[in-house]
CSV table of C-alpha atoms and ligand atoms in Angstrom, one decimal:
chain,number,residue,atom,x,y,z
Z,24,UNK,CA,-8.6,193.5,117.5
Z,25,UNK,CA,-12.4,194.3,116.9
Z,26,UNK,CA,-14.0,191.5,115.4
Z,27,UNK,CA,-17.2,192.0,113.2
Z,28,UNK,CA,-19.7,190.5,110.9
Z,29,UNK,CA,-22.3,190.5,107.6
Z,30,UNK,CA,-25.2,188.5,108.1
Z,31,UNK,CA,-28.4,187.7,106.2
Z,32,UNK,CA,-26.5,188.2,103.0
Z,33,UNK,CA,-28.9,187.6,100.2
Z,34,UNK,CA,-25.5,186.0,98.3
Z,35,UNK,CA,-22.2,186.0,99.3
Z,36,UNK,CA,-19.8,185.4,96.0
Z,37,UNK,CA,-17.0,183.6,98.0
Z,38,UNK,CA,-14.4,182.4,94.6
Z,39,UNK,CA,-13.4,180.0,96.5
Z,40,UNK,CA,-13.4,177.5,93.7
Z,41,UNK,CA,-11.9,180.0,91.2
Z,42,UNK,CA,-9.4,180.4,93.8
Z,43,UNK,CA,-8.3,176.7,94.0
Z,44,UNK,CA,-8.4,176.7,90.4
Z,45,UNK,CA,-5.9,179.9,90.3
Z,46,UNK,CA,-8.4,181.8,88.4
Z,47,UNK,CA,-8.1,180.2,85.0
Z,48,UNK,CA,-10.4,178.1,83.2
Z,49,UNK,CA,-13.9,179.6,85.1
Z,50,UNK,CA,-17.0,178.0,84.8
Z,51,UNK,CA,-19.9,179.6,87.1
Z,52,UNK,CA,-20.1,176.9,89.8
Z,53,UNK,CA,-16.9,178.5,90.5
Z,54,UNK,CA,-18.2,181.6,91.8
Z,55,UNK,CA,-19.1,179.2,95.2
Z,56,UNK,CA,-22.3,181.3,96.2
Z,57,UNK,CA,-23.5,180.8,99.5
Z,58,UNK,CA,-27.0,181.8,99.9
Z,59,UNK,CA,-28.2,183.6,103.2
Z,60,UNK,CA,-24.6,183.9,103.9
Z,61,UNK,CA,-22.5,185.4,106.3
Z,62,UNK,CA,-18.9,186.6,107.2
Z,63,UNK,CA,-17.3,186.9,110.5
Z,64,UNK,CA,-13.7,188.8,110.3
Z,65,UNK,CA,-11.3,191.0,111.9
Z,66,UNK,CA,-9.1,194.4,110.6
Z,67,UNK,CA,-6.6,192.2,109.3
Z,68,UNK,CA,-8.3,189.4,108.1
Z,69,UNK,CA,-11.0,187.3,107.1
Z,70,UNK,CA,-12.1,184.3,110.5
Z,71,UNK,CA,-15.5,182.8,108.5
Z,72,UNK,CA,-17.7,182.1,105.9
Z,73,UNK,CA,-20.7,180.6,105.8
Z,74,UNK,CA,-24.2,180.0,105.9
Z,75,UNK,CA,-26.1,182.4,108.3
Z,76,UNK,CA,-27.8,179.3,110.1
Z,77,UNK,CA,-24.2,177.8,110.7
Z,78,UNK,CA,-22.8,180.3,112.8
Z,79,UNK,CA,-21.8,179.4,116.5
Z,80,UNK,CA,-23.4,181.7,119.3
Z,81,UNK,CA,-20.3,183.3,119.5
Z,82,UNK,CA,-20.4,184.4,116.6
Z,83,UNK,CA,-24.0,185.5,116.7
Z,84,UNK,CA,-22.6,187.7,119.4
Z,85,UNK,CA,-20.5,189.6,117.2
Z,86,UNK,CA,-21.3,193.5,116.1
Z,87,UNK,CA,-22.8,192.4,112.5
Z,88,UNK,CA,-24.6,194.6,109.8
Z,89,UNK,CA,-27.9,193.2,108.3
Z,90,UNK,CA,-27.2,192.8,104.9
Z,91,UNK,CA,-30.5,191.5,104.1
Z,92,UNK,CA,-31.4,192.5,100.4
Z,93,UNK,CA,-27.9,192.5,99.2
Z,94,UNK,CA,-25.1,190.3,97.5
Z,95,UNK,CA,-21.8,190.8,98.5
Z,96,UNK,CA,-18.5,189.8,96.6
Z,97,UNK,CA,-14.7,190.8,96.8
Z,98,UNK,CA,-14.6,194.0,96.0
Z,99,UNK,CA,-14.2,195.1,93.1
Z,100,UNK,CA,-10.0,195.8,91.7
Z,101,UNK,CA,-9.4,197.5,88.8
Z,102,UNK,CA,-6.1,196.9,88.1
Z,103,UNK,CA,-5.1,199.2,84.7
Z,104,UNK,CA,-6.0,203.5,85.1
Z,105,UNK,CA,-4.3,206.3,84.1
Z,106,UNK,CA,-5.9,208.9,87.0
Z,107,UNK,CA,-3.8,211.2,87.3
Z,108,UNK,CA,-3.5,214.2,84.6
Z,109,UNK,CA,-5.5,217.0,83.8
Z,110,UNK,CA,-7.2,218.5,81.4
Z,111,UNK,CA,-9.5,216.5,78.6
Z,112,UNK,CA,-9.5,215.1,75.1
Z,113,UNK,CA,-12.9,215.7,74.1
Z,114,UNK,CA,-12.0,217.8,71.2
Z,115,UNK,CA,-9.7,214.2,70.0
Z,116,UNK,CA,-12.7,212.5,70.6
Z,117,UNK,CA,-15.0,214.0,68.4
Z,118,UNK,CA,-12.1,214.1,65.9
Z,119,UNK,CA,-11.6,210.3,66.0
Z,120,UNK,CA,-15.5,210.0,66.1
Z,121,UNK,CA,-14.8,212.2,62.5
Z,122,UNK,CA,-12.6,209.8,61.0
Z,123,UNK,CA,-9.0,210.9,62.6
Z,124,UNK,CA,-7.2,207.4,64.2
Z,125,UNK,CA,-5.7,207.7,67.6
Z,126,UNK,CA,-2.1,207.0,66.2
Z,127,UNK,CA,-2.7,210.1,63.0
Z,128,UNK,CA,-4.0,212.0,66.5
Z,129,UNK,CA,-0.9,211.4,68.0
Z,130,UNK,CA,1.7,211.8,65.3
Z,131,UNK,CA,0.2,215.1,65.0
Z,132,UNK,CA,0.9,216.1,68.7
Z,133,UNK,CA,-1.9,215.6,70.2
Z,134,UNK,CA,-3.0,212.2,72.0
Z,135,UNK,CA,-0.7,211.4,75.2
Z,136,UNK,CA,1.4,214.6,74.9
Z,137,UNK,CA,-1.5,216.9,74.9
Z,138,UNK,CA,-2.5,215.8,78.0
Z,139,UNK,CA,1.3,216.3,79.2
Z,140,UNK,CA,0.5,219.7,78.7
Z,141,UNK,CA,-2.3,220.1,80.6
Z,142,UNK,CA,-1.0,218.0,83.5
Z,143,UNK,CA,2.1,220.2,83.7
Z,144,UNK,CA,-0.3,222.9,84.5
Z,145,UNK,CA,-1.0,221.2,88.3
Z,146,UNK,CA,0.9,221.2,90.8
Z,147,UNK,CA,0.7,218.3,93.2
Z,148,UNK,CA,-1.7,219.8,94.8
Z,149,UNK,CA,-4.1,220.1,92.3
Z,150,UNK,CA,-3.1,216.2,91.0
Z,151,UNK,CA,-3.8,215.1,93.8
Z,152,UNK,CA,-7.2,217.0,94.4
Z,153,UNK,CA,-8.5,215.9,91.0
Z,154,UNK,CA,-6.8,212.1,92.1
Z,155,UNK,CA,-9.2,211.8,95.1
Z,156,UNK,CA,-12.4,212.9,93.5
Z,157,UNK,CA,-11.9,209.9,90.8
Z,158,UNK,CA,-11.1,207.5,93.5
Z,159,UNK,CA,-13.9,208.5,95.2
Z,160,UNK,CA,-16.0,207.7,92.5
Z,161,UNK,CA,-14.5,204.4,91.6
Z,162,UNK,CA,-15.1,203.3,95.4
Z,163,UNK,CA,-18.8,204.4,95.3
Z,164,UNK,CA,-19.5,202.0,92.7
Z,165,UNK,CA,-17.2,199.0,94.7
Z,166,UNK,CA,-13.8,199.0,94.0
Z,167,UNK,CA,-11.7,198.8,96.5
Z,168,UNK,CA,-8.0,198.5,94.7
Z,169,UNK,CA,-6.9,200.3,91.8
Z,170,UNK,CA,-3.4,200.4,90.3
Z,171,UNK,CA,-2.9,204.3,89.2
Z,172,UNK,CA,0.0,204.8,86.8
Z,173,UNK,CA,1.9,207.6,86.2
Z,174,UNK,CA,3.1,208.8,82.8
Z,175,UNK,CA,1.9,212.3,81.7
Z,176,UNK,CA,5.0,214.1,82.6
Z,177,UNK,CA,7.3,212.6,80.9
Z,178,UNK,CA,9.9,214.7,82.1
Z,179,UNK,CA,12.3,213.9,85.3
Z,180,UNK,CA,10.7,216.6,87.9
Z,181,UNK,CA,7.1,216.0,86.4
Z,182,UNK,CA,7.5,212.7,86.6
Z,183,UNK,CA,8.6,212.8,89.9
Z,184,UNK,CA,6.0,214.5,90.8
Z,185,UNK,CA,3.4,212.5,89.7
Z,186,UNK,CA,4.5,209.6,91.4
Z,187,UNK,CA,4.5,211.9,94.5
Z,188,UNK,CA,1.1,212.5,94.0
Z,189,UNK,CA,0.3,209.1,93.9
Z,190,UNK,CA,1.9,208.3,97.2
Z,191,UNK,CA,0.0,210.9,98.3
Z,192,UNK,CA,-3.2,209.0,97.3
Z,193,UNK,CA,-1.9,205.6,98.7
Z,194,UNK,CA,-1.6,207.5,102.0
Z,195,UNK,CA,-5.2,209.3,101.8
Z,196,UNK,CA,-6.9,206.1,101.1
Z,197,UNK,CA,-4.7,204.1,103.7
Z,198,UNK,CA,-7.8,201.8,105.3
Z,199,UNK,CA,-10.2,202.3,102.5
Z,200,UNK,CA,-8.6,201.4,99.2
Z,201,UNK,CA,-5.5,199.8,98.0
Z,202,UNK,CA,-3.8,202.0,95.8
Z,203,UNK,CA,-0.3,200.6,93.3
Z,204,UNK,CA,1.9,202.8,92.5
Z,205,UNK,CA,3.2,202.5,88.8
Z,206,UNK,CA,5.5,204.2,87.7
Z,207,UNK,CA,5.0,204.5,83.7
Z,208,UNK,CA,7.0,207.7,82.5
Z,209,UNK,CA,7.8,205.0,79.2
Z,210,UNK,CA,4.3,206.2,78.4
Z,211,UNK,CA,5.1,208.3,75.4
Z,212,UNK,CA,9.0,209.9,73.8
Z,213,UNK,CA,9.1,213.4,74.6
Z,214,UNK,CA,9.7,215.5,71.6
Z,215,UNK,CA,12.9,216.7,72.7
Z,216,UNK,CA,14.5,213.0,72.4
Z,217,UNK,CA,15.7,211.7,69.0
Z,218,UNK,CA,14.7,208.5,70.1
Z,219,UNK,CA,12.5,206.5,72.4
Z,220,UNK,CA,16.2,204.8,73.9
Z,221,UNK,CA,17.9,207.9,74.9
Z,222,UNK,CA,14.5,209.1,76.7
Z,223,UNK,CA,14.8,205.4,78.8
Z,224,UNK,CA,18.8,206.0,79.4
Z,225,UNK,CA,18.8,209.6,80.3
Z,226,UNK,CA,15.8,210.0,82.3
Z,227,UNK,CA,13.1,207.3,82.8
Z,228,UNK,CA,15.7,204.5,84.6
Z,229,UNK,CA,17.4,206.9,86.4
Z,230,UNK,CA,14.3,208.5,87.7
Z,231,UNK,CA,13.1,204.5,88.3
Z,232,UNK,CA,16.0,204.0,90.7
Z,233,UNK,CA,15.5,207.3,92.7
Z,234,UNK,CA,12.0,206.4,93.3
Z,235,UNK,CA,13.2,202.8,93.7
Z,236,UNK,CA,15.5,204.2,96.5
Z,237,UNK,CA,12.2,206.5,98.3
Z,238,UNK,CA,10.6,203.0,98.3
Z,239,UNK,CA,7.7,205.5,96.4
Z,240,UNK,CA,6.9,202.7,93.6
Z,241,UNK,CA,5.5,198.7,93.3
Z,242,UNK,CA,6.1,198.5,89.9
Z,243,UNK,CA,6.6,199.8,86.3
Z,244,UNK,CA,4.9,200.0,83.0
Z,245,UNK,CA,5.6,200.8,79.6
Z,246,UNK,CA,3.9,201.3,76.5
Z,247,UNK,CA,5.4,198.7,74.0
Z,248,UNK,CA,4.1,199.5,70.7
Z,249,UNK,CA,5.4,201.2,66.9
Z,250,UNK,CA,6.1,204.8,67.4
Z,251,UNK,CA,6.6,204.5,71.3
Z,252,UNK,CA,8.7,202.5,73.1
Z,253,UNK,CA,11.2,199.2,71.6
Z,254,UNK,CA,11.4,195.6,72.8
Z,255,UNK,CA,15.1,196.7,73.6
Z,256,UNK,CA,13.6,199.2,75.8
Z,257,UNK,CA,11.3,197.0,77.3
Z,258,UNK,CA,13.7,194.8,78.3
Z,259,UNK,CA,16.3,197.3,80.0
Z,260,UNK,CA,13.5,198.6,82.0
Z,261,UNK,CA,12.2,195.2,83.1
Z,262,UNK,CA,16.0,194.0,83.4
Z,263,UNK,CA,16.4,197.8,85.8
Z,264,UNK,CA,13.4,197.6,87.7
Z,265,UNK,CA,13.5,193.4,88.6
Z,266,UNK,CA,16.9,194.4,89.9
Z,267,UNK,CA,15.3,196.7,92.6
Z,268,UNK,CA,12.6,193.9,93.4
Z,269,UNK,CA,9.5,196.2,91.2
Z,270,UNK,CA,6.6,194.6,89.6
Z,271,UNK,CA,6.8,194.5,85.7
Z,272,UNK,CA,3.7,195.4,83.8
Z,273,UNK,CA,3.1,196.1,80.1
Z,274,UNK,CA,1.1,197.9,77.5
Z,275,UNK,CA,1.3,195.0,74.9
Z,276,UNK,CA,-0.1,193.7,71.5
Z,277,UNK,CA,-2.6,196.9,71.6
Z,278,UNK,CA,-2.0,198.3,67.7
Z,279,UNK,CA,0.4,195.0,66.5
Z,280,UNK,CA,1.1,191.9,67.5
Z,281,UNK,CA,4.9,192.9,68.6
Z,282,UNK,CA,5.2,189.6,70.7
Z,283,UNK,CA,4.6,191.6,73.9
Z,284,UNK,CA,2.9,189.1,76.2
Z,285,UNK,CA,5.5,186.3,74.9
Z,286,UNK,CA,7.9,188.8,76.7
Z,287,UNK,CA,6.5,189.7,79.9
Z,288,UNK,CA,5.5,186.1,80.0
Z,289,UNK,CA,9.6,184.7,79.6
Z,290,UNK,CA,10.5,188.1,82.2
Z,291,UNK,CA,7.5,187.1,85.0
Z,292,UNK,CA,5.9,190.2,84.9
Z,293,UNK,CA,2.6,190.8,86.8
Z,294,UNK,CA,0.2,191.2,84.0
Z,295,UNK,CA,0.3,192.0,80.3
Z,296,UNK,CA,-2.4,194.5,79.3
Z,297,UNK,CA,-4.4,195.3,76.1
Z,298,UNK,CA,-3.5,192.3,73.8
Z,299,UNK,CA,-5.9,192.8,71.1
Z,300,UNK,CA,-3.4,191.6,68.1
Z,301,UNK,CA,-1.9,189.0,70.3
Z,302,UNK,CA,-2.1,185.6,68.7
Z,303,UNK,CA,-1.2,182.0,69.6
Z,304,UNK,CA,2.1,182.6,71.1
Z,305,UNK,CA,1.4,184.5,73.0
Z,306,UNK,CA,-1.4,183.0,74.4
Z,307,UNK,CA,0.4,179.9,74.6
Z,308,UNK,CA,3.0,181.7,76.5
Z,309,UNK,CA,-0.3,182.8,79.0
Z,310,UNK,CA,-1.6,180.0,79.3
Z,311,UNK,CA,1.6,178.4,81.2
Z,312,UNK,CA,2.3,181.5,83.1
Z,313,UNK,CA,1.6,183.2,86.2
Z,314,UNK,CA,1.5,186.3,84.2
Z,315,UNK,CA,-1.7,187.7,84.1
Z,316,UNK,CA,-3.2,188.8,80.8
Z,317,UNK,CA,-5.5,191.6,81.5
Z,318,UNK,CA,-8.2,193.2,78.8
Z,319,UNK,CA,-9.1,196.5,78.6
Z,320,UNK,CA,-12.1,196.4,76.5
Z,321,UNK,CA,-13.4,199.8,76.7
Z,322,UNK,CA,-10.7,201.3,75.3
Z,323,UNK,CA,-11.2,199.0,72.5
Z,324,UNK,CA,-14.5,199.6,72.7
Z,325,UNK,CA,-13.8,203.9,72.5
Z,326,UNK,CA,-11.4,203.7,69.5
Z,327,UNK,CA,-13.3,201.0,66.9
Z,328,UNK,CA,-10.6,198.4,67.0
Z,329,UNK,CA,-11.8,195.1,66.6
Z,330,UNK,CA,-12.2,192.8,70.3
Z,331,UNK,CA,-9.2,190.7,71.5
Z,332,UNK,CA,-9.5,186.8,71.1
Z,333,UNK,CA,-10.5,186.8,74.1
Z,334,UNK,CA,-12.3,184.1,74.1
Z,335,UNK,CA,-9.5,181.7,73.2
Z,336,UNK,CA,-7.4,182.9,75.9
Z,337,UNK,CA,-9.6,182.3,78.7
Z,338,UNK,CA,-9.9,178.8,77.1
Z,339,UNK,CA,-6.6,178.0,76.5
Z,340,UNK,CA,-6.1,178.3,80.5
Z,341,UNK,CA,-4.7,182.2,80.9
Z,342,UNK,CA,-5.4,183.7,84.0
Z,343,UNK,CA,-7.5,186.5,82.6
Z,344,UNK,CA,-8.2,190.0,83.5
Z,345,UNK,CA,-10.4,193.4,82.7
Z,346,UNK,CA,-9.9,196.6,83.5
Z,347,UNK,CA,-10.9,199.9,82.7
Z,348,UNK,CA,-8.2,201.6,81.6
Z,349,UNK,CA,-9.3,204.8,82.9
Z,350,UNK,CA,-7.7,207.8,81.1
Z,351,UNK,CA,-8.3,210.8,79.4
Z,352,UNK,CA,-7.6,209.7,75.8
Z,353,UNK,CA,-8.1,206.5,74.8
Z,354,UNK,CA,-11.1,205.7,77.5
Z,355,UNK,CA,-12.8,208.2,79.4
Z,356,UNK,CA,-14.9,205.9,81.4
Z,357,UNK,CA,-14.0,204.9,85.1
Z,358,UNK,CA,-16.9,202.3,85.3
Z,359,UNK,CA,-15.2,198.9,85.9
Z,360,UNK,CA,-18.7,196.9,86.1
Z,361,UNK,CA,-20.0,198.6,83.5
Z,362,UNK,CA,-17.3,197.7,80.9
Z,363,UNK,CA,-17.5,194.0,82.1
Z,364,UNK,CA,-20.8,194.1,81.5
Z,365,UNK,CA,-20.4,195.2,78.2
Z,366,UNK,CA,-17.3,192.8,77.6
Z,367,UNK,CA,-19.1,189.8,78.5
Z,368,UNK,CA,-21.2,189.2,75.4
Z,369,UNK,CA,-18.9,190.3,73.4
Z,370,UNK,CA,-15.9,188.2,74.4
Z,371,UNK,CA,-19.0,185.9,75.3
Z,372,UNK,CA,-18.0,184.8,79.2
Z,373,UNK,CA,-19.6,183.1,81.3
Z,374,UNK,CA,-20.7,184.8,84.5
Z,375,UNK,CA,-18.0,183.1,86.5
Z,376,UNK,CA,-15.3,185.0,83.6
Z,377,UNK,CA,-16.9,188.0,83.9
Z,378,UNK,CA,-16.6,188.4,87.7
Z,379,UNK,CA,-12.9,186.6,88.2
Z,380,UNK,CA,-11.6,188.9,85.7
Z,381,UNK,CA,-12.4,191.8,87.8
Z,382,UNK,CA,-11.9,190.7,91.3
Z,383,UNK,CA,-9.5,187.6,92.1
Z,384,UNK,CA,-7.4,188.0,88.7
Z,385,UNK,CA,-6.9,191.7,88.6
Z,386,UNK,CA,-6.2,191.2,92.5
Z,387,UNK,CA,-3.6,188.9,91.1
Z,388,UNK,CA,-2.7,191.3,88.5
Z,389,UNK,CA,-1.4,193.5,91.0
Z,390,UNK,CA,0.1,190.8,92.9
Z,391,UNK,CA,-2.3,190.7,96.0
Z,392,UNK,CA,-2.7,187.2,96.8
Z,393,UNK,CA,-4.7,188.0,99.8
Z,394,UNK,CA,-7.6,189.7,97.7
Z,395,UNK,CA,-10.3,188.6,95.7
Z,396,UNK,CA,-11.9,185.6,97.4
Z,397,UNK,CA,-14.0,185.6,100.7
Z,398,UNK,CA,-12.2,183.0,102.1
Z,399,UNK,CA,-10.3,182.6,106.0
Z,400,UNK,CA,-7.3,184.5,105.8
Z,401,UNK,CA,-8.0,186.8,102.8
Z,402,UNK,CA,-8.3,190.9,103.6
Z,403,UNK,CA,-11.5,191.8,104.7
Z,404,UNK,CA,-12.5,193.9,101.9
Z,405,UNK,CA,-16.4,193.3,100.4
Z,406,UNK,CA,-18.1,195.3,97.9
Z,407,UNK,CA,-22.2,194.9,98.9
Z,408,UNK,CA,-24.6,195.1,95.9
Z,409,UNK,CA,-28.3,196.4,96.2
Z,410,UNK,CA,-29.7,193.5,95.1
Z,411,UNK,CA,-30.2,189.9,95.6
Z,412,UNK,CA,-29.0,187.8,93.3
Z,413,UNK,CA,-25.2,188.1,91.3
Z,414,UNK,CA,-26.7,188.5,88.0
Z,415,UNK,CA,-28.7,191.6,88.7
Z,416,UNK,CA,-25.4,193.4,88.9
Z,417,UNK,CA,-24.4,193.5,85.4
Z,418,UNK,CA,-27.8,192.8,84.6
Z,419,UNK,CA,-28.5,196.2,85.4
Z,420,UNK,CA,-25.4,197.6,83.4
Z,421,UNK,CA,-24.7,201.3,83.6
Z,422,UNK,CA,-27.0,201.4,86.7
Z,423,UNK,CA,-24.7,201.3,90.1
Z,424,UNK,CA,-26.1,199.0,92.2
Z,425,UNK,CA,-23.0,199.2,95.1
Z,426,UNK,CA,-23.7,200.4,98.1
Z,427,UNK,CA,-19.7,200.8,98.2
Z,428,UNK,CA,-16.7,199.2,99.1
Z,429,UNK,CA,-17.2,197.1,103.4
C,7,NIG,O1,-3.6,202.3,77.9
C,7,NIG,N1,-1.7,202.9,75.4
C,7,NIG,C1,-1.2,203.8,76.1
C,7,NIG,N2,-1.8,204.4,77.2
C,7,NIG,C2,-3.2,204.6,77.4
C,7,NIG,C3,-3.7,205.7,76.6
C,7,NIG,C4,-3.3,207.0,77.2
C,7,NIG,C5,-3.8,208.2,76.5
C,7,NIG,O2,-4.3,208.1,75.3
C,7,NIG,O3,-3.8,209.2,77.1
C,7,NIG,C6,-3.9,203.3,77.1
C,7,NIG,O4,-4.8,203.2,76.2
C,8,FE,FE1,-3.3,202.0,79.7
């Protein structure tokens, strides 16, 4: 197996403290920068790291890449989008921006269904045309997983279609990103349903076993929440899917506090995601869980709503992530370091928060325990910045400063 190397790296942001410390109560020393670093490793793994004046001959010898003039972390893992659909929602936009809320949006028939029916305009071909290009982008600015949900069919075939699609991207990026597959068609109750419950019984667990049975899926999602789906729901699809071995995740506590990361917390879900009206509960349920609680601040951001107490779960000792959310309604924006950037004051974290949450946590948050920390042993995937400290990157917020995903 071809063995290779970094060297000269101006930093190399190893986490190997945040990683002994399973990612929760960050300060910055545990970011465990080496200066002048470098990083000897293999396709499957990572052999060394260290400082550049440490390494043996031999592994002088290896083929390296000067990385003078550049930091390099973990790349980058945004671990909450929505990137497959089509169509947009700027007309919603400037109508929310006009006073309309994204629920009066919705119960209207726009919001999550609109986009159902521009998505049921593409085939899979198309999905997964307009799939690539977005990945594409997100790995130009250094992320290297993503977690892509599906969830604007909402209708047996569509659905199964979009998780097709998916695949499709797993297999196109196969070597270059790690893509999960979530399977979310709990993302919104068809119209033709009388209720959210006989949408889950007659199509969305059915469908989650078939694609449990093509092995298509790693885990499921759904969007807990008044006017979409129940806790009773919740629970048969997290009762279904744990049955066939999938990961649980959760839109929770976005628009009320319906108890939703006390939930996945008690049924071990990977990560509970948006939690801006969760209180003490359920960060006390966080807080002694391997659950990870993930924020999504830019969609709070993009509708008005006010931030998460975010601050008090990272301090109660919640493994905490961010993510972007990426989707066509509630945030339009695909820029995972930009929306850290701009979550960091405003949650006020310190740097070490700020950069667990969107590497070794959301890692976590898709249950890769190999990812997020340059340490022996971990996957060798790096995302090298431009620059040559770890506080120019978000410094420098909105500019990308990746030179993309090693
Ligand atoms: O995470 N909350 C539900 N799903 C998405 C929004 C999807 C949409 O508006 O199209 C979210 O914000
Ligand atoms: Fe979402």
């Amino acid at each position: 197996m071809p063995v290779r190397g970094l060297r000269n790296c101006s930093q190399i942001v190893t986490m190997a403290s945040a990683l002994k410390k399973d990612g929760r109560k960050i300060v910055p020393t545990d970011l465990s920068v080496i200066e002048d670093g470098a990083v000897i490793y293999d396709d499957q793994a990572i052999l060394w790291v260290g400082r550049d004046s440490e390494l043996s001959d031999e592994m002088k010898r290896v083929p390296s890449r000067d990385m003078r003039g550049h930091v390099v972390t973990p790349c980058l893992v945004d671990s909450h989008t929505h990137s497959v659909f089509g169509g947009n929602r700027a007309v919603e936009y400037g109508k929310r921006l006009n006073g309309a809320s994204y629920q009066e949006i919705a119960a209207a028939g726009g919001g999550i269904l609109s986009t159902v029916e521009a998505t049921g305009k593409l085939g899979r071909t198309a999905l997964v045309e307009s799939g690539i290009a977005r990945i594409e982008a997100m790995l130009a600015r250094g992320v290297g997983a993503i977690e892509v949900k599906s969830g604007y069919g909402l209708d047996y075939d569509k659905e199964l279609e979009l998780t097709l699609a998916i695949d499709d991207l797993k297999k196109h990026f196969k070597g270059r990103a790690r893509i999960f597959n979530t399977f979310m068609a709990a993302h919104a109750v068809p119209k033709r349903f009388a209720t959210s419950n006989d949408y889950m019984r007659t199509e969305v667990i059915p469908l989650m076993h078939k694609l449990a049975d093509f092995k298509a899926i790693d885990g499921v999602d759904i969007f807990f929440e008044q006017g979409y789906f129940s806790r009773e729901d919740t629970i048969l699809l997290f009762k279904e899917a744990a049955s066939r071995g999938l990961a649980l995740k959760v839109h929770a506590d976005e628009f009320n506090d319906n108890k939703g990361a006390v939930l996945a917390c008690e049924h071990g879900a990977l990560s509970c995601d948006h939690l801006l009206m969760t209180s003490q509960d359920g960060i006390r349920a966080l807080a002694g869980s391997p659950t990870v609680g993930t924020l999504l601040p830019g969609t709070g951001l993009f509708l008005g709503k006010p931030a998460a107490n975010a601050r008090e779960l990272f301090d109660s000792g919640a493994k905490m992530a961010i993510a972007s959310d990426f989707n066509p309604g509630s945030c339009h924006c695909d820029d995972l370091a930009l929306i850290a950037s701009l979550a960091a004051p405003l949650y006020k974290l310190n740097l070490g928060e700020l950069w667990v949450s969107i590497t070794l946590n959301a890692a976590h948050a898709l249950g890769y325990k190999d990812m997020g920390a340059i340490v022996p042993g971990h996957a060798p995937r790096f995302t090298a910045f431009k620059c040559t400290t770890i506080e120019e990157v978000t410094y420098s917020w909105g500019k990308n400063l990746s030179v993309g995903v090693i």
